[in-house]
Structure formats: C-alpha cells, structure tokens
Amino acid sequence: MYSEKVMDHFSNPRNVGELPDANGIGQVGNAVCGDIMKIYLKIEDNIITDAKFKTFGCGAAVATSSMATELVKGKTVEEALELSNKAVAEALDGLPPQKMHCSVLAEEGIKAAIDDYHARQ
Amino acid sequence: MYSEKVMDHFSNPRNVGELPDANGIGQVGNAVCGDIMKIYLKIEDNIITDAKFKTFGCGAAVATSSMATELVKGKTVEEALELSNKAVAEALDGLPPQKMHCSVLAEEGIKAAIDDYHARQ
Ligand code: FES
C-alpha cells in the first residue's frame, strides 16, 4: 500500500521538533481528520536555512512533512511557495488516493509559516 | 486540545511493534481516514499475556492503541471483547470529538485479533 520511501520517511522522519530561532511559524488544521501541523522555518537573506515540523497526524502526514521540510531547505521563499503537495507525494513515489488529504498539511503549513515570516518583517 | 495522558501515550507509546509468537493477529482499516491498525495478541489459557500494535494512524490512534493494549494485558478473552473505544478514551481522560473515529481502530483491531485466535483453535 505504501512505497518504500513513504515507509522510510515515516519510520525515520527528518526534521521533527521545534526550531527555537524560527522566524516563520505556521500552524494549520486538517478539515478531513482534525489533525494539526506546525511548521518552523528559519529564513536568512530570503533562503530557508532550516525547517522543522511537529504533528499529531498520521503516517502519511509525517512522511510528507519529513520530505517537504527536506525539499524546502536551501530554497528561496518564492521557490518554497511553489512546492505543491502533489510534488511532495511524487518525491515519495506516490501516496494512496485516500491519504492525499494528509499531504496537504505540509504544503499549507509551509505557506502559513512563510506568511508569518512576511508578517514579521 | 489533548489531555496529558493522550500526549504521554502519543509521545511514549507502550507496546509498539510485532509479537513473533502471537496466536491472534487482527488488521483493520478506518473508513473515515483510510488508516490501518494491526494488533498482535498472545493468549494462553484464555488470558491475554502480551499485546502489541503497529499503525500508520494519527496520534489519537497511537495513544488509544497504546492504552488499549495496556488495558487488555492480563484480561480474559471475554473481558477484552467488552473493551469499548469509549472506555479507552475515558482512560485517556478524553479525546476531542473529531478524533473519536481514530479510537475505533484499537477496539476493532483487538476484536479482529481475538476472532483470528478463535479461528486458529
Ligand atoms: S486520522 Fe486516521 S487514525 Fe486518526
């Protein structure tokens, strides 16, 4: 049912936790299952230099957030805003259709964190 | 949003993994979110002597499975069949209403594992 990459990022998630020196923090909720995602970004000179996440969500939410935080590190703010949940799911070699709603949490969390960063400037 | 007991069983889940010598194994899926739960029971002389679980489900599913496997250990098969998801949620000092569907996975997984045990006899 799940790809090897999904199981890898679920069993050994990257970037779990909080970022004490984050300057962009986003929290979003999932309408389908009621889960919560919190994304922490550290942005320097328009580049995302660090990213972490915390979630109460399921394995698919953990795996997509792990992959999404990996993908945005080193990117510009504009590049990160273009990262779609579909692209993250593809980087994980796909997700079952009924779990695609979980991958939206990571995308929306990153967008909310960047919004927060802009609001702080 | 979540009680201290829920956060404790989510952060330090008890009984995670497989039981190599299980004689009752149940796997169930959640119609609401598509998540999966697998429960392993070891039953000797009608008593559940060990219980473990594996899930791809969310934090509420992890916490309820952790608590439910703790609660059934040492119980008879008949007592375990009476364990409801509501009782497990109460043992965790409650769950938010929109996460009650997650707690059903543990109850149904235990029932499926006991069914499997009976089928093997
Ligand atoms: S949202 Fe699927 S088990 Fe909780």
Coordinates of N, CA and C and ligand atoms in Angstrom, one line a residue:
Chain A
M1 N 0.8 -1.2 0.0 CA 0.0 0.0 0.0 C 0.9 1.3 0.0
Y2 N 2.0 1.3 0.8 CA 2.8 2.4 0.9 C 4.2 2.1 0.2
S3 N 4.8 3.2 -0.5 CA 6.1 3.0 -1.1 C 7.2 2.9 0.0
E4 N 8.3 2.4 -0.5 CA 9.5 2.3 0.4 C 9.9 3.6 1.0
K5 N 9.8 4.6 0.1 CA 10.2 6.0 0.5 C 9.2 6.5 1.6
V6 N 7.9 6.2 1.4 CA 7.0 6.7 2.5 C 7.3 6.0 3.8
M7 N 7.5 4.7 3.7 CA 7.8 3.9 5.0 C 9.1 4.4 5.6
D8 N 10.1 4.8 4.8 CA 11.4 5.3 5.3 C 11.1 6.6 6.0
H9 N 10.4 7.6 5.4 CA 10.2 8.9 6.0 C 9.2 8.8 7.2
F10 N 8.4 7.7 7.2 CA 7.5 7.6 8.3 C 8.3 7.0 9.5
S11 N 9.1 6.0 9.3 CA 9.9 5.3 10.3 C 11.0 6.2 10.9
N12 N 11.6 6.9 10.0 CA 12.8 7.8 10.4 C 12.5 9.2 9.9
P13 N 11.5 9.8 10.4 CA 11.2 11.2 9.9 C 12.3 12.2 10.1
R14 N 12.6 13.0 9.1 CA 13.6 14.0 9.2 C 13.0 15.3 9.7
N15 N 13.7 16.1 10.5 CA 13.3 17.4 10.9 C 12.1 17.5 11.8
V16 N 12.0 16.5 12.7 CA 10.9 16.5 13.7 C 11.4 17.4 14.9
G17 N 10.5 18.3 15.3 CA 10.8 19.1 16.5 C 10.5 20.5 16.3
E18 N 11.0 21.3 17.2 CA 10.8 22.8 17.2 C 12.1 23.4 16.8
L19 N 12.0 24.7 16.2 CA 13.2 25.5 15.9 C 13.1 26.7 16.8
P20 N 14.0 26.7 17.9 CA 13.9 27.8 18.8 C 14.1 29.2 18.1
D21 N 15.0 29.2 17.1 CA 15.2 30.5 16.4 C 14.5 30.7 15.1
A22 N 13.3 30.0 15.0 CA 12.5 30.2 13.8 C 12.0 31.6 13.7
N23 N 12.0 32.1 12.4 CA 11.4 33.4 12.2 C 10.1 33.4 11.3
G24 N 9.6 32.1 11.1 CA 8.4 31.9 10.5 C 7.7 30.6 11.0
I25 N 6.6 30.8 11.6 CA 5.9 29.6 12.2 C 4.5 29.5 11.7
G26 N 4.1 28.3 11.2 CA 2.8 28.2 10.7 C 2.1 27.0 11.3
Q27 N 0.8 27.2 11.7 CA 0.0 26.1 12.2 C -1.3 26.0 11.4
V28 N -1.5 24.8 10.9 CA -2.7 24.5 10.2 C -3.4 23.3 10.7
G29 N -4.7 23.2 10.4 CA -5.5 22.0 10.8 C -6.1 21.3 9.5
N30 N -6.4 20.1 9.7 CA -6.9 19.3 8.5 C -8.4 19.1 8.7
A31 N -9.2 19.6 7.7 CA -10.6 19.5 7.8 C -11.1 18.1 7.8
V32 N -10.4 17.2 7.1 CA -10.9 15.8 6.9 C -10.8 15.0 8.2
C33 N -9.6 15.1 8.9 CA -9.4 14.2 10.0 C -9.2 15.0 11.3
G34 N -9.1 16.3 11.3 CA -9.0 17.1 12.5 C -7.5 17.2 13.0
D35 N -6.6 16.7 12.2 CA -5.2 16.7 12.7 C -4.5 18.1 12.6
I36 N -3.4 18.3 13.3 CA -2.8 19.6 13.3 C -1.3 19.4 12.9
M37 N -0.8 20.5 12.2 CA 0.6 20.5 11.7 C 1.2 21.8 12.1
K38 N 2.4 21.8 12.6 CA 3.1 23.1 12.9 C 4.4 23.0 12.2
I39 N 4.7 24.1 11.4 CA 6.0 24.1 10.7 C 6.8 25.3 11.2
Y40 N 8.1 25.1 11.4 CA 9.0 26.1 11.8 C 10.0 26.3 10.7
L41 N 10.2 27.6 10.3 CA 11.2 27.9 9.3 C 12.2 28.9 9.8
K42 N 13.5 28.8 9.4 CA 14.4 29.8 9.7 C 14.9 30.3 8.3
I43 N 14.6 31.6 8.1 CA 14.8 32.2 6.8 C 15.9 33.3 6.9
E44 N 17.0 33.2 6.1 CA 18.0 34.2 6.2 C 18.3 34.7 4.7
D45 N 18.3 36.0 4.5 CA 18.5 36.5 3.1 C 17.7 35.8 2.1
N46 N 16.4 35.6 2.5 CA 15.4 35.1 1.6 C 15.6 33.6 1.3
I47 N 16.5 32.9 2.0 CA 16.8 31.5 1.8 C 16.3 30.8 3.1
I48 N 15.6 29.6 2.9 CA 15.2 28.8 4.0 C 16.4 28.0 4.5
T49 N 17.0 28.3 5.6 CA 18.2 27.7 6.1 C 17.9 26.5 7.0
D50 N 16.7 26.5 7.6 CA 16.4 25.3 8.4 C 14.8 25.2 8.5
A51 N 14.4 24.0 8.7 CA 12.9 23.7 8.7 C 12.7 22.5 9.7
K52 N 11.6 22.7 10.5 CA 11.3 21.5 11.4 C 9.7 21.5 11.4
F53 N 9.2 20.3 11.9 CA 7.8 20.2 12.0 C 7.4 19.4 13.2
K54 N 6.1 19.6 13.7 CA 5.5 18.8 14.7 C 4.1 18.5 14.3
T55 N 3.7 17.3 14.4 CA 2.3 16.9 14.0 C 1.8 15.8 14.9
F56 N 0.5 15.8 15.0 CA -0.3 14.7 15.7 C -0.9 13.9 14.6
G57 N -0.5 14.1 13.3 CA -1.2 13.5 12.2 C -0.6 12.1 12.0
C58 N -1.2 11.4 11.0 CA -0.9 10.0 10.7 C 0.4 9.9 9.9
G59 N 0.7 8.6 9.6 CA 2.0 8.3 9.0 C 2.2 9.0 7.7
A60 N 1.1 9.2 6.9 CA 1.2 10.0 5.6 C 1.5 11.4 5.9
A61 N 1.0 12.0 6.9 CA 1.3 13.4 7.3 C 2.7 13.5 7.7
V62 N 3.2 12.5 8.5 CA 4.6 12.5 9.0 C 5.5 12.4 7.8
A63 N 5.3 11.5 6.9 CA 6.2 11.2 5.8 C 6.2 12.4 4.8
T64 N 5.1 13.0 4.6 CA 5.1 14.2 3.6 C 5.7 15.4 4.3
S65 N 5.6 15.6 5.6 CA 6.2 16.7 6.2 C 7.7 16.5 6.3
S66 N 8.1 15.3 6.5 CA 9.6 15.0 6.5 C 10.2 15.3 5.2
M67 N 9.5 14.8 4.1 CA 10.0 15.1 2.8 C 9.9 16.6 2.4
A68 N 8.8 17.2 2.8 CA 8.6 18.6 2.4 C 9.7 19.5 3.1
T69 N 9.9 19.3 4.4 CA 10.9 20.1 5.1 C 12.3 19.9 4.5
E70 N 12.6 18.6 4.1 CA 13.9 18.3 3.4 C 14.0 19.1 2.1
L71 N 12.9 19.2 1.3 CA 12.8 19.8 0.0 C 13.0 21.3 0.1
V72 N 12.4 21.9 1.1 CA 12.5 23.4 1.1 C 13.8 24.0 1.7
K73 N 14.6 23.1 2.3 CA 15.8 23.6 2.9 C 16.8 24.0 1.8
G74 N 17.3 25.2 1.8 CA 18.2 25.7 0.8 C 17.5 26.4 -0.3
K75 N 16.1 26.4 -0.3 CA 15.4 27.0 -1.4 C 15.1 28.5 -1.0
T76 N 14.8 29.3 -2.0 CA 14.3 30.7 -1.7 C 12.8 30.6 -1.2
V77 N 12.4 31.7 -0.6 CA 11.0 31.7 -0.2 C 10.0 31.5 -1.4
E78 N 10.3 32.1 -2.5 CA 9.5 32.0 -3.7 C 9.4 30.6 -4.2
E79 N 10.6 29.9 -4.2 CA 10.6 28.5 -4.6 C 9.8 27.6 -3.7
A80 N 9.9 27.9 -2.4 CA 9.2 27.1 -1.4 C 7.7 27.2 -1.5
L81 N 7.3 28.5 -1.9 CA 5.8 28.7 -2.1 C 5.3 27.9 -3.2
E82 N 6.1 27.5 -4.2 CA 5.7 26.8 -5.3 C 5.6 25.3 -5.1
L83 N 6.1 24.8 -3.9 CA 6.1 23.4 -3.6 C 4.6 22.9 -3.4
S84 N 4.1 22.0 -4.2 CA 2.8 21.5 -4.0 C 2.8 20.2 -3.3
N85 N 1.6 19.9 -2.7 CA 1.5 18.5 -2.1 C 1.7 17.4 -3.1
K86 N 1.3 17.7 -4.3 CA 1.5 16.7 -5.4 C 2.9 16.4 -5.6
A87 N 3.7 17.5 -5.7 CA 5.2 17.3 -5.9 C 5.8 16.5 -4.7
V88 N 5.4 16.8 -3.5 CA 5.9 16.1 -2.3 C 5.5 14.6 -2.4
A89 N 4.3 14.3 -2.8 CA 3.8 12.9 -2.9 C 4.6 12.2 -4.0
E90 N 4.9 12.9 -5.1 CA 5.7 12.3 -6.1 C 7.1 12.0 -5.7
A91 N 7.7 12.9 -4.9 CA 9.0 12.7 -4.4 C 9.1 11.5 -3.5
L92 N 7.9 11.1 -2.9 CA 7.8 9.9 -2.1 C 7.4 8.7 -2.9
D93 N 7.4 8.8 -4.2 CA 6.9 7.7 -5.1 C 5.4 7.4 -4.9
G94 N 4.7 8.5 -4.5 CA 3.2 8.3 -4.5 C 2.7 8.0 -3.1
L95 N 1.4 8.3 -3.0 CA 0.6 8.1 -1.8 C -0.8 7.4 -2.3
P96 N -1.4 6.6 -1.4 CA -2.7 6.1 -1.8 C -3.7 7.3 -1.9
P97 N -4.6 7.2 -2.8 CA -5.5 8.3 -3.1 C -6.2 8.8 -1.8
Q98 N -6.6 7.9 -0.9 CA -7.4 8.3 0.3 C -6.5 9.0 1.3
K99 N -5.1 9.0 1.1 CA -4.2 9.7 2.0 C -3.7 11.0 1.4
M100 N -4.1 11.3 0.2 CA -3.6 12.6 -0.4 C -4.0 13.8 0.5
H101 N -5.1 13.7 1.2 CA -5.6 14.9 2.0 C -4.6 15.1 3.1
C102 N -3.8 14.1 3.6 CA -2.9 14.3 4.7 C -1.7 15.1 4.2
S103 N -1.3 15.0 2.9 CA -0.1 15.6 2.4 C -0.4 17.1 2.2
V104 N -1.6 17.6 2.3 CA -2.0 19.0 2.2 C -1.5 19.7 3.4
L105 N -1.4 19.0 4.5 CA -1.0 19.7 5.8 C 0.4 20.3 5.7
A106 N 1.3 19.5 5.1 CA 2.7 20.0 5.0 C 2.8 21.3 4.1
E107 N 2.1 21.2 2.9 CA 2.1 22.3 2.0 C 1.5 23.6 2.6
E108 N 0.3 23.4 3.3 CA -0.3 24.5 3.9 C 0.5 25.1 5.1
G109 N 1.1 24.1 5.8 CA 1.9 24.6 7.0 C 3.1 25.4 6.5
I110 N 3.8 25.1 5.4 CA 4.9 25.8 4.9 C 4.4 27.2 4.5
K111 N 3.3 27.2 3.7 CA 2.7 28.5 3.3 C 2.4 29.4 4.5
A112 N 1.8 28.8 5.5 CA 1.4 29.6 6.7 C 2.7 30.1 7.4
A113 N 3.7 29.3 7.4 CA 5.0 29.8 8.1 C 5.6 30.9 7.3
I114 N 5.5 30.9 6.0 CA 6.1 32.0 5.2 C 5.2 33.2 5.3
D115 N 3.9 33.0 5.4 CA 3.0 34.2 5.7 C 3.4 34.8 7.0
D116 N 3.7 34.0 8.0 CA 4.1 34.5 9.3 C 5.4 35.3 9.2
Y117 N 6.3 34.7 8.5 CA 7.6 35.4 8.2 C 7.4 36.8 7.6
H118 N 6.6 36.8 6.6 CA 6.3 38.1 5.9 C 5.7 39.1 6.9
A119 N 4.7 38.6 7.7 CA 4.0 39.5 8.7 C 5.0 40.1 9.7
R120 N 6.1 39.3 10.0 CA 7.0 39.8 11.0 C 8.0 40.8 10.4
Q121 N 8.1 40.9 9.1 CA 9.1 41.8 8.5 C 8.6 43.3 8.7
Chain B
M1 N -6.0 21.1 23.7 CA -6.9 20.2 22.9 C -6.8 18.7 23.3
Y2 N -5.5 18.3 23.7 CA -5.3 16.9 24.1 C -5.0 16.8 25.6
S3 N -5.5 15.8 26.2 CA -5.1 15.6 27.7 C -3.7 15.2 27.8
E4 N -3.2 15.4 29.1 CA -1.8 15.0 29.4 C -1.6 13.5 29.1
K5 N -2.6 12.7 29.4 CA -2.4 11.2 29.2 C -2.4 10.9 27.7
V6 N -3.1 11.6 26.9 CA -3.1 11.4 25.5 C -1.7 11.7 25.0
M7 N -1.1 12.9 25.4 CA 0.2 13.3 24.9 C 1.3 12.3 25.4
D8 N 1.1 11.8 26.6 CA 2.0 10.8 27.2 C 2.0 9.6 26.3
H9 N 0.9 9.0 26.1 CA 0.8 7.8 25.3 C 1.1 8.0 23.8
F10 N 1.0 9.2 23.3 CA 1.4 9.5 22.0 C 2.9 9.7 21.9
S11 N 3.5 10.3 22.9 CA 5.0 10.6 22.8 C 5.8 9.3 23.2
N12 N 5.2 8.6 24.2 CA 5.9 7.3 24.6 C 5.0 6.2 24.5
P13 N 4.6 5.8 23.3 CA 3.6 4.7 23.2 C 4.1 3.4 23.7
R14 N 3.2 2.7 24.5 CA 3.5 1.4 25.0 C 3.2 0.3 24.0
N15 N 3.9 -0.8 23.9 CA 3.6 -2.0 23.2 C 3.6 -1.8 21.7
V16 N 4.5 -0.9 21.2 CA 4.6 -0.8 19.7 C 5.5 -1.9 19.1
G17 N 5.0 -2.5 18.0 CA 5.8 -3.5 17.3 C 5.1 -4.7 17.0
E18 N 5.8 -5.8 16.7 CA 5.2 -7.0 16.3 C 5.4 -8.0 17.5
L19 N 4.6 -9.1 17.6 CA 4.8 -10.1 18.5 C 5.1 -11.4 17.7
P20 N 6.3 -11.9 17.7 CA 6.7 -13.0 16.9 C 5.8 -14.3 17.2
D21 N 5.5 -14.4 18.5 CA 4.8 -15.6 18.9 C 3.3 -15.3 19.2
A22 N 2.7 -14.3 18.5 CA 1.3 -14.0 18.6 C 0.5 -15.2 18.1
N23 N -0.6 -15.5 18.8 CA -1.5 -16.5 18.2 C -2.9 -15.9 17.9
G24 N -3.0 -14.6 17.8 CA -4.1 -13.9 17.4 C -3.7 -12.6 16.8
I25 N -3.9 -12.4 15.4 CA -3.4 -11.1 14.8 C -4.6 -10.5 14.0
G26 N -4.9 -9.3 14.3 CA -6.0 -8.6 13.6 C -5.5 -7.4 12.9
Q27 N -6.1 -7.2 11.6 CA -5.8 -6.0 10.9 C -7.1 -5.3 10.5
V28 N -7.2 -4.1 10.8 CA -8.4 -3.3 10.4 C -8.1 -2.0 9.8
G29 N -9.0 -1.5 9.0 CA -8.8 -0.2 8.3 C -9.9 0.8 8.8
N30 N -9.6 2.1 8.7 CA -10.5 3.1 9.2 C -11.2 3.7 8.0
A31 N -12.6 3.6 8.0 CA -13.3 4.1 6.8 C -13.2 5.6 6.7
V32 N -13.0 6.3 7.8 CA -13.0 7.8 7.8 C -11.7 8.3 7.2
C33 N -10.6 7.8 7.6 CA -9.3 8.4 7.2 C -8.5 7.5 6.4
G34 N -8.8 6.2 6.2 CA -8.0 5.3 5.4 C -6.8 4.7 6.2
D35 N -6.7 5.0 7.5 CA -5.6 4.5 8.2 C -5.7 3.0 8.6
I36 N -4.6 2.4 8.9 CA -4.6 0.9 9.2 C -4.0 0.6 10.6
M37 N -4.6 -0.4 11.2 CA -4.1 -0.8 12.5 C -3.9 -2.3 12.5
K38 N -2.8 -2.8 13.1 CA -2.5 -4.2 13.2 C -2.3 -4.5 14.7
I39 N -3.0 -5.5 15.2 CA -2.9 -5.8 16.7 C -2.4 -7.3 16.8
Y40 N -1.4 -7.5 17.6 CA -0.9 -8.8 17.9 C -1.2 -9.2 19.3
L41 N -1.8 -10.4 19.5 CA -2.1 -10.9 20.9 C -1.5 -12.2 21.1
K42 N -1.0 -12.4 22.3 CA -0.6 -13.7 22.8 C -1.5 -14.2 23.9
I43 N -2.2 -15.3 23.6 CA -3.3 -15.7 24.5 C -2.9 -17.1 25.0
E44 N -2.9 -17.2 26.4 CA -2.5 -18.5 27.0 C -3.6 -18.8 28.1
D45 N -4.2 -20.0 28.0 CA -5.3 -20.4 28.9 C -6.3 -19.3 29.0
N46 N -6.7 -18.8 27.9 CA -7.8 -17.8 27.8 C -7.4 -16.4 28.4
I47 N -6.2 -16.2 28.8 CA -5.7 -14.9 29.3 C -4.8 -14.3 28.2
I48 N -5.0 -13.0 28.0 CA -4.1 -12.3 27.1 C -2.8 -11.9 27.9
T49 N -1.7 -12.6 27.5 CA -0.5 -12.4 28.3 C 0.4 -11.4 27.6
D50 N 0.2 -11.1 26.4 CA 1.0 -10.0 25.7 C 0.2 -9.4 24.6
A51 N 0.5 -8.1 24.3 CA -0.2 -7.4 23.2 C 0.7 -6.4 22.6
K52 N 0.7 -6.3 21.3 CA 1.5 -5.2 20.6 C 0.7 -4.7 19.5
F53 N 1.1 -3.5 19.0 CA 0.3 -2.9 17.8 C 1.3 -2.2 16.9
K54 N 0.9 -2.1 15.6 CA 1.5 -1.3 14.6 C 0.5 -0.5 13.9
T55 N 0.7 0.8 13.7 CA -0.3 1.6 13.0 C 0.4 2.6 12.1
F56 N -0.3 3.0 11.1 CA 0.1 4.2 10.3 C -0.8 5.4 10.6
G57 N -1.7 5.2 11.7 CA -2.7 6.1 12.0 C -2.1 7.3 12.8
C58 N -2.9 8.2 13.1 CA -2.5 9.5 13.7 C -2.2 9.4 15.2
G59 N -1.9 10.5 15.9 CA -1.5 10.5 17.3 C -2.6 9.9 18.2
A60 N -3.9 10.2 17.8 CA -5.0 9.7 18.6 C -5.1 8.2 18.5
A61 N -4.8 7.6 17.3 CA -4.8 6.2 17.1 C -3.6 5.6 17.9
V62 N -2.5 6.2 17.9 CA -1.3 5.7 18.6 C -1.6 5.7 20.1
A63 N -2.2 6.8 20.6 CA -2.5 6.9 22.1 C -3.5 5.9 22.5
T64 N -4.6 5.7 21.7 CA -5.6 4.8 22.1 C -5.1 3.3 22.0
S65 N -4.3 3.0 21.0 CA -3.8 1.7 20.9 C -2.8 1.3 22.0
S66 N -2.0 2.3 22.4 CA -1.1 2.2 23.5 C -1.9 1.9 24.8
M67 N -2.9 2.7 25.0 CA -3.7 2.4 26.2 C -4.5 1.1 26.2
A68 N -5.1 0.8 25.0 CA -5.9 -0.4 24.9 C -5.1 -1.6 25.1
T69 N -3.9 -1.7 24.5 CA -3.0 -2.9 24.7 C -2.6 -3.0 26.1
E70 N -2.4 -1.9 26.8 CA -2.1 -1.9 28.2 C -3.3 -2.5 29.0
L71 N -4.5 -2.1 28.6 CA -5.7 -2.5 29.4 C -6.0 -3.9 29.2
V72 N -5.7 -4.5 28.0 CA -6.2 -5.9 27.8 C -5.2 -6.9 28.4
K73 N -3.9 -6.5 28.6 CA -2.9 -7.4 29.2 C -3.4 -7.9 30.5
G74 N -3.4 -9.2 30.7 CA -3.8 -9.9 32.0 C -5.3 -10.1 32.0
K75 N -6.1 -9.7 31.0 CA -7.5 -9.9 31.0 C -7.9 -11.2 30.3
T76 N -9.1 -11.7 30.5 CA -9.5 -12.9 29.8 C -10.0 -12.4 28.4
V77 N -10.1 -13.3 27.5 CA -10.6 -13.0 26.1 C -12.0 -12.3 26.2
E78 N -12.9 -12.8 27.1 CA -14.2 -12.3 27.2 C -14.2 -10.8 27.7
E79 N -13.3 -10.6 28.7 CA -13.2 -9.2 29.2 C -12.6 -8.3 28.1
A80 N -11.7 -8.8 27.4 CA -11.1 -7.9 26.3 C -12.1 -7.6 25.3
L81 N -13.0 -8.5 25.0 CA -14.1 -8.2 24.0 C -15.0 -7.1 24.4
E82 N -15.1 -6.9 25.7 CA -16.0 -5.9 26.2 C -15.4 -4.5 26.3
L83 N -14.1 -4.4 26.0 CA -13.4 -3.1 26.0 C -13.9 -2.3 24.8
S84 N -14.5 -1.1 25.1 CA -15.1 -0.3 24.1 C -14.1 0.9 23.8
N85 N -14.2 1.5 22.6 CA -13.4 2.7 22.4 C -13.7 3.8 23.3
K86 N -14.9 3.9 23.8 CA -15.3 4.9 24.7 C -14.5 4.7 26.0
A87 N -14.5 3.5 26.5 CA -13.7 3.2 27.7 C -12.3 3.5 27.6
V88 N -11.7 3.3 26.5 CA -10.3 3.6 26.2 C -10.1 5.1 26.2
A89 N -11.0 5.8 25.5 CA -10.9 7.3 25.5 C -11.0 7.8 26.9
E90 N -11.9 7.2 27.7 CA -12.1 7.7 29.1 C -10.8 7.5 29.9
A91 N -10.2 6.3 29.7 CA -8.9 6.0 30.4 C -7.8 7.0 30.1
L92 N -8.0 7.7 28.9 CA -7.0 8.7 28.5 C -7.5 10.1 28.9
D93 N -8.5 10.2 29.7 CA -9.1 11.5 30.1 C -9.7 12.2 28.9
G94 N -10.2 11.4 28.0 CA -11.0 12.0 26.9 C -10.2 12.3 25.6
L95 N -10.9 12.4 24.5 CA -10.4 12.7 23.2 C -11.3 13.8 22.6
P96 N -10.8 14.7 21.7 CA -11.7 15.6 21.0 C -12.7 14.9 20.2
P97 N -13.9 15.4 20.0 CA -14.9 14.6 19.3 C -14.5 14.2 17.9
Q98 N -13.8 15.1 17.2 CA -13.4 14.8 15.8 C -12.3 13.7 15.7
K99 N -11.8 13.3 16.9 CA -10.8 12.2 16.9 C -11.3 10.9 17.4
M100 N -12.6 10.9 17.8 CA -13.1 9.6 18.4 C -13.0 8.5 17.3
H101 N -13.2 8.8 16.0 CA -13.1 7.8 15.0 C -11.8 7.0 15.0
C102 N -10.7 7.7 15.4 CA -9.4 7.1 15.5 C -9.4 6.0 16.5
S103 N -10.1 6.2 17.6 CA -10.0 5.3 18.8 C -10.7 3.9 18.4
V104 N -11.6 4.0 17.4 CA -12.3 2.8 17.0 C -11.3 1.7 16.4
L105 N -10.2 2.2 15.9 CA -9.2 1.3 15.3 C -8.7 0.3 16.3
A106 N -8.4 0.7 17.5 CA -7.8 -0.2 18.5 C -8.9 -1.2 19.0
E107 N -10.1 -0.7 19.2 CA -11.2 -1.7 19.6 C -11.4 -2.7 18.6
E108 N -11.5 -2.3 17.3 CA -11.8 -3.2 16.2 C -10.6 -4.1 16.0
G109 N -9.4 -3.6 16.1 CA -8.2 -4.4 15.9 C -8.1 -5.5 17.0
I110 N -8.4 -5.2 18.2 CA -8.4 -6.3 19.3 C -9.5 -7.3 19.0
K111 N -10.7 -6.9 18.6 CA -11.7 -7.9 18.3 C -11.3 -8.8 17.1
A112 N -10.7 -8.2 16.1 CA -10.2 -8.9 14.9 C -9.1 -9.9 15.3
A113 N -8.3 -9.5 16.2 CA -7.2 -10.4 16.7 C -7.8 -11.6 17.5
I114 N -8.8 -11.3 18.3 CA -9.5 -12.4 19.0 C -10.2 -13.3 18.1
D115 N -10.9 -12.8 17.1 CA -11.5 -13.6 16.0 C -10.5 -14.5 15.4
D116 N -9.3 -14.0 15.1 CA -8.3 -14.8 14.4 C -7.8 -15.9 15.4
Y117 N -7.7 -15.6 16.7 CA -7.3 -16.6 17.7 C -8.3 -17.7 17.7
H118 N -9.6 -17.4 17.7 CA -10.7 -18.4 17.7 C -10.6 -19.2 16.4
A119 N -10.4 -18.6 15.3 CA -10.3 -19.3 14.0 C -9.2 -20.3 14.0
R120 N -8.1 -20.0 14.7 CA -6.9 -20.9 14.7 C -7.1 -22.1 15.6
Q121 N -8.1 -22.0 16.6 CA -8.3 -23.1 17.6 C -8.9 -24.3 16.9
Ligands
FES1 S1 -6.9 10.3 11.4 FE1 -6.7 8.2 10.9 S2 -6.4 7.2 12.7 FE2 -6.7 9.3 13.3

